[in-house]
Amino acid sequence: QVQLVESGGGLVQAGGSLRLSCAASGRAFRSYAMAWFRQAPGREREFVAAISWSGDSTEYADSVKGRFTISRDNVKNTVYLQMSSLKPEDTAVYYCAAARGLYETQLQGREFGSWGQGTQVTVSS
């Protein structure tokens, strides 16, 4: 398994931007599909975005499509989530997750066995 550490969360006004980073340990990073999930208070954790091991395929939740971009750097062992046009409803703890396998399709349905500790994103209105 990989160990994941998120960073980049914070407080931002509605309409603003943030970039989250997730640093992974281990040499097998490129063998993992990566994803971001989020959980708001009183709500279930939900899928946000995923990227294949190669970076060639991405998937997004409808609620963030066109506003968020997931990317990865397999040299730096890091996955990113660029968030723009943020809304108060984007407020949540954001978690990075990894699913081992050379998947290119159906990414959000994979078994994500490694998780980070989360980073708080708060969007004020």
JSON list of N, CA, C and O in Angstrom, two decimals, residues 17 19 28 35 59 66 71 73 76-77 86 100 113 120 124:
[
{"chain": "A", "resi": 17, "resn": "SER", "atom": "N", "xyz": [-10.27, 30.02, -5.84]},
{"chain": "A", "resi": 17, "resn": "SER", "atom": "CA", "xyz": [-9.63, 28.78, -6.27]},
{"chain": "A", "resi": 17, "resn": "SER", "atom": "C", "xyz": [-8.70, 28.26, -5.18]},
{"chain": "A", "resi": 17, "resn": "SER", "atom": "O", "xyz": [-8.18, 29.03, -4.36]},
{"chain": "A", "resi": 19, "resn": "ARG", "atom": "N", "xyz": [-5.72, 24.75, -4.79]},
{"chain": "A", "resi": 19, "resn": "ARG", "atom": "CA", "xyz": [-5.15, 23.52, -5.34]},
{"chain": "A", "resi": 19, "resn": "ARG", "atom": "C", "xyz": [-4.75, 22.61, -4.20]},
{"chain": "A", "resi": 19, "resn": "ARG", "atom": "O", "xyz": [-3.92, 22.98, -3.36]},
{"chain": "A", "resi": 28, "resn": "ALA", "atom": "N", "xyz": [5.72, 2.46, -6.05]},
{"chain": "A", "resi": 28, "resn": "ALA", "atom": "CA", "xyz": [4.70, 1.88, -6.91]},
{"chain": "A", "resi": 28, "resn": "ALA", "atom": "C", "xyz": [3.57, 2.84, -7.24]},
{"chain": "A", "resi": 28, "resn": "ALA", "atom": "O", "xyz": [2.53, 2.42, -7.71]},
{"chain": "A", "resi": 35, "resn": "ALA", "atom": "N", "xyz": [-7.73, 9.09, -6.60]},
{"chain": "A", "resi": 35, "resn": "ALA", "atom": "CA", "xyz": [-9.02, 9.79, -6.57]},
{"chain": "A", "resi": 35, "resn": "ALA", "atom": "C", "xyz": [-9.08, 10.76, -5.41]},
{"chain": "A", "resi": 35, "resn": "ALA", "atom": "O", "xyz": [-8.29, 10.67, -4.46]},
{"chain": "A", "resi": 59, "resn": "GLU", "atom": "N", "xyz": [-12.21, 11.05, -14.42]},
{"chain": "A", "resi": 59, "resn": "GLU", "atom": "CA", "xyz": [-13.65, 11.03, -14.20]},
{"chain": "A", "resi": 59, "resn": "GLU", "atom": "C", "xyz": [-13.99, 12.07, -13.14]},
{"chain": "A", "resi": 59, "resn": "GLU", "atom": "O", "xyz": [-13.19, 12.31, -12.23]},
{"chain": "A", "resi": 66, "resn": "GLY", "atom": "N", "xyz": [-16.18, 20.65, -14.91]},
{"chain": "A", "resi": 66, "resn": "GLY", "atom": "CA", "xyz": [-15.99, 21.97, -15.48]},
{"chain": "A", "resi": 66, "resn": "GLY", "atom": "C", "xyz": [-15.38, 22.97, -14.51]},
{"chain": "A", "resi": 66, "resn": "GLY", "atom": "O", "xyz": [-14.96, 24.05, -14.93]},
{"chain": "A", "resi": 71, "resn": "SER", "atom": "N", "xyz": [-5.09, 15.94, -11.69]},
{"chain": "A", "resi": 71, "resn": "SER", "atom": "CA", "xyz": [-3.90, 15.64, -12.47]},
{"chain": "A", "resi": 71, "resn": "SER", "atom": "C", "xyz": [-2.91, 14.90, -11.58]},
{"chain": "A", "resi": 71, "resn": "SER", "atom": "O", "xyz": [-3.09, 14.83, -10.36]},
{"chain": "A", "resi": 73, "resn": "ASP", "atom": "N", "xyz": [1.51, 13.69, -11.16]},
{"chain": "A", "resi": 73, "resn": "ASP", "atom": "CA", "xyz": [2.90, 13.74, -11.59]},
{"chain": "A", "resi": 73, "resn": "ASP", "atom": "C", "xyz": [3.55, 12.47, -11.07]},
{"chain": "A", "resi": 73, "resn": "ASP", "atom": "O", "xyz": [3.82, 12.35, -9.87]},
{"chain": "A", "resi": 76, "resn": "LYS", "atom": "N", "xyz": [6.98, 12.96, -9.30]},
{"chain": "A", "resi": 76, "resn": "LYS", "atom": "CA", "xyz": [6.91, 13.52, -7.95]},
{"chain": "A", "resi": 76, "resn": "LYS", "atom": "C", "xyz": [6.01, 12.72, -7.02]},
{"chain": "A", "resi": 76, "resn": "LYS", "atom": "O", "xyz": [5.86, 13.07, -5.85]},
{"chain": "A", "resi": 77, "resn": "ASN", "atom": "N", "xyz": [5.39, 11.66, -7.54]},
{"chain": "A", "resi": 77, "resn": "ASN", "atom": "CA", "xyz": [4.48, 10.84, -6.73]},
{"chain": "A", "resi": 77, "resn": "ASN", "atom": "C", "xyz": [3.39, 11.68, -6.08]},
{"chain": "A", "resi": 77, "resn": "ASN", "atom": "O", "xyz": [3.09, 11.54, -4.88]},
{"chain": "A", "resi": 86, "resn": "LEU", "atom": "N", "xyz": [-15.19, 28.07, -6.80]},
{"chain": "A", "resi": 86, "resn": "LEU", "atom": "CA", "xyz": [-15.65, 27.35, -5.62]},
{"chain": "A", "resi": 86, "resn": "LEU", "atom": "C", "xyz": [-16.96, 27.92, -5.08]},
{"chain": "A", "resi": 86, "resn": "LEU", "atom": "O", "xyz": [-17.22, 29.13, -5.15]},
{"chain": "A", "resi": 100, "resn": "ARG", "atom": "N", "xyz": [-5.01, 0.20, -6.24]},
{"chain": "A", "resi": 100, "resn": "ARG", "atom": "CA", "xyz": [-3.91, -0.43, -6.99]},
{"chain": "A", "resi": 100, "resn": "ARG", "atom": "C", "xyz": [-4.46, -1.14, -8.23]},
{"chain": "A", "resi": 100, "resn": "ARG", "atom": "O", "xyz": [-5.37, -1.95, -8.15]},
{"chain": "A", "resi": 113, "resn": "GLY", "atom": "N", "xyz": [-8.15, 1.34, -1.43]},
{"chain": "A", "resi": 113, "resn": "GLY", "atom": "CA", "xyz": [-7.74, 0.76, -0.16]},
{"chain": "A", "resi": 113, "resn": "GLY", "atom": "C", "xyz": [-6.83, 1.62, 0.68]},
{"chain": "A", "resi": 113, "resn": "GLY", "atom": "O", "xyz": [-6.62, 1.32, 1.86]},
{"chain": "A", "resi": 120, "resn": "GLN", "atom": "N", "xyz": [-9.08, 20.13, 5.17]},
{"chain": "A", "resi": 120, "resn": "GLN", "atom": "CA", "xyz": [-10.33, 20.88, 5.23]},
{"chain": "A", "resi": 120, "resn": "GLN", "atom": "C", "xyz": [-10.35, 21.99, 4.17]},
{"chain": "A", "resi": 120, "resn": "GLN", "atom": "O", "xyz": [-9.39, 22.76, 4.06]},
{"chain": "A", "resi": 124, "resn": "SER", "atom": "N", "xyz": [-16.47, 30.36, 1.90]},
{"chain": "A", "resi": 124, "resn": "SER", "atom": "CA", "xyz": [-17.40, 31.31, 2.51]},
{"chain": "A", "resi": 124, "resn": "SER", "atom": "C", "xyz": [-18.21, 32.02, 1.43]},
{"chain": "A", "resi": 124, "resn": "SER", "atom": "O", "xyz": [-17.73, 32.27, 0.33]}
]
